[in-house]
Amino acid sequence: MSKSLRERLIGAWTLVSYVEKPVDGSPTVHPLGEDATGIIMYTPDGFMSAQLMKSGRPEFASGDWFGGSDDEYRQAGNYIAYSGPFQVKEEDQTLTHGMFVSYFPNWLGQTQPRIVRQEGDLLHLSTASPIQSGGKTVMSYLTWTRAGN
């Protein structure tokens, strides 16, 4: 008997790629760079956490996370982070992420659907409908691989 979608999600996954495709047909972009790094985790008790960042962000000169300059905070802001409950509907293989906490305040309290597809140790997640990003309306596509592979 094959595992359920929920069972297949459980664990940690590292980011392979994050691209956005503008709905107006303009070129695909890598919003956190082609070498973005990240991790997404799904726990057996129904919670998830996603963290993605641009590689090579400079350290704060002060060494104090509350003592950065405006420019240091701006560069550190190349980061996406949220955590909360997740729900799977096995009958239609759908996934939603709930946002109990989020670096982007507009997402707080939201539940966002994801399109999910798994191929072996690769997990493909995308937004179910367009979002605003970088001044454009886009679809986001993220590919993850099982952590430790």
Short mmCIF file of C-alpha atoms in Angstrom, two decimals, residues 14-133:
data_model
loop_
_atom_site.label_atom_id
_atom_site.label_comp_id
_atom_site.label_asym_id
_atom_site.label_seq_id
_atom_site.Cartn_x
_atom_site.Cartn_y
_atom_site.Cartn_z
CA THR A 14 15.95 21.65 1.37
CA LEU A 15 15.42 24.15 -1.42
CA VAL A 16 16.55 23.21 -4.92
CA SER A 17 15.01 26.15 -6.79
CA TYR A 18 12.59 29.03 -6.38
CA VAL A 19 11.29 30.76 -9.50
CA GLU A 20 8.44 33.11 -10.23
CA LYS A 21 6.64 33.27 -13.55
CA PRO A 22 4.84 36.58 -14.19
CA VAL A 23 1.30 36.04 -15.48
CA ASP A 24 1.88 38.75 -18.12
CA GLY A 25 4.35 36.44 -19.89
CA SER A 26 7.46 38.46 -19.02
CA PRO A 27 10.65 36.51 -18.20
CA THR A 28 10.88 34.13 -15.24
CA VAL A 29 12.74 35.54 -12.23
CA HIS A 30 14.62 34.09 -9.26
CA PRO A 31 13.43 36.50 -6.51
CA LEU A 32 16.08 35.37 -4.01
CA GLY A 33 18.74 34.66 -6.63
CA GLU A 34 19.58 31.46 -8.47
CA ASP A 35 21.49 30.20 -5.41
CA ALA A 36 18.75 30.82 -2.83
CA THR A 37 18.79 28.48 0.16
CA GLY A 38 15.95 27.24 2.30
CA ILE A 39 14.31 24.54 4.32
CA ILE A 40 10.70 23.46 4.77
CA MET A 41 9.62 21.04 7.48
CA TYR A 42 6.42 19.14 8.08
CA THR A 43 5.88 17.59 11.52
CA PRO A 44 3.81 14.49 12.32
CA ASP A 45 1.54 16.57 14.58
CA GLY A 46 0.44 18.81 11.70
CA PHE A 47 2.73 21.85 11.69
CA MET A 48 5.04 23.23 9.03
CA SER A 49 7.76 25.84 8.81
CA ALA A 50 9.32 27.38 5.70
CA GLN A 51 12.47 29.50 5.64
CA LEU A 52 14.04 30.81 2.41
CA MET A 53 16.81 33.35 1.94
CA LYS A 54 19.06 34.99 -0.56
CA SER A 55 22.60 33.62 -0.28
CA GLY A 56 25.45 35.96 0.63
CA ARG A 57 23.53 38.44 2.75
CA PRO A 58 26.10 40.61 4.59
CA GLU A 59 26.51 40.38 8.34
CA PHE A 60 25.52 43.33 10.55
CA ALA A 61 28.61 45.37 11.41
CA SER A 62 27.40 45.77 15.02
CA GLY A 63 26.90 42.03 15.54
CA ASP A 64 23.56 42.98 17.17
CA TRP A 65 20.39 41.71 15.48
CA PHE A 66 18.48 44.73 16.81
CA GLY A 67 21.31 47.12 15.90
CA GLY A 68 21.53 46.99 12.13
CA SER A 69 21.61 49.98 9.82
CA ASP A 70 18.70 50.68 7.48
CA ASP A 71 20.73 49.23 4.61
CA GLU A 72 21.65 46.12 6.62
CA TYR A 73 17.99 45.52 7.46
CA ARG A 74 17.01 46.06 3.82
CA GLN A 75 19.53 43.45 2.66
CA ALA A 76 18.62 41.06 5.49
CA GLY A 77 15.00 41.36 4.30
CA ASN A 78 15.71 39.09 1.33
CA TYR A 79 14.07 36.39 3.43
CA ILE A 80 10.76 34.53 3.45
CA ALA A 81 9.64 32.82 6.65
CA TYR A 82 6.36 31.50 7.98
CA SER A 83 5.10 28.68 10.18
CA GLY A 84 1.79 27.22 11.23
CA PRO A 85 -0.51 24.26 10.76
CA PHE A 86 -0.79 22.38 7.49
CA GLN A 87 -3.74 20.43 6.16
CA VAL A 88 -3.85 17.73 3.49
CA LYS A 89 -6.95 16.56 1.63
CA GLU A 90 -6.00 13.09 0.46
CA GLU A 91 -9.00 12.72 -1.87
CA ASP A 92 -7.83 15.55 -4.15
CA GLN A 93 -4.14 15.62 -3.12
CA THR A 94 -4.28 19.25 -1.96
CA LEU A 95 -2.21 21.01 0.70
CA THR A 96 -2.72 24.22 2.66
CA HIS A 97 -0.23 26.14 4.79
CA GLY A 98 -1.48 28.19 7.76
CA MET A 99 0.46 31.24 8.88
CA PHE A 100 0.60 31.55 12.71
CA VAL A 101 3.82 33.57 12.32
CA SER A 102 5.23 35.22 9.22
CA TYR A 103 8.10 37.55 8.35
CA PHE A 104 5.66 39.20 5.90
CA PRO A 105 2.94 40.66 8.16
CA ASN A 106 0.29 40.56 5.41
CA TRP A 107 0.28 36.75 5.61
CA LEU A 108 -0.46 36.53 9.35
CA GLY A 109 -3.55 34.45 9.98
CA GLN A 110 -3.88 33.38 6.34
CA THR A 111 -4.30 29.87 5.04
CA GLN A 112 -2.77 29.46 1.59
CA PRO A 113 -3.40 26.59 -0.79
CA ARG A 114 -0.46 24.94 -2.52
CA ILE A 115 -0.32 22.75 -5.58
CA VAL A 116 1.80 19.76 -4.63
CA ARG A 117 3.50 17.14 -6.74
CA GLN A 118 6.13 14.64 -5.63
CA GLU A 119 8.60 12.80 -7.84
CA GLY A 120 10.82 10.49 -5.81
CA ASP A 121 12.87 12.65 -3.46
CA LEU A 122 11.72 15.88 -5.14
CA LEU A 123 8.78 17.89 -3.82
CA HIS A 124 7.27 20.51 -6.13
CA LEU A 125 5.13 23.20 -4.48
CA SER A 126 3.50 26.15 -6.19
CA THR A 127 0.98 28.81 -5.38
CA ALA A 128 -2.56 27.82 -6.34
CA SER A 129 -3.32 31.31 -7.64
CA PRO A 130 -1.20 34.35 -8.55
CA ILE A 131 0.42 36.51 -5.87
CA GLN A 132 2.04 39.95 -5.87
CA SER A 133 5.84 39.87 -5.86
#
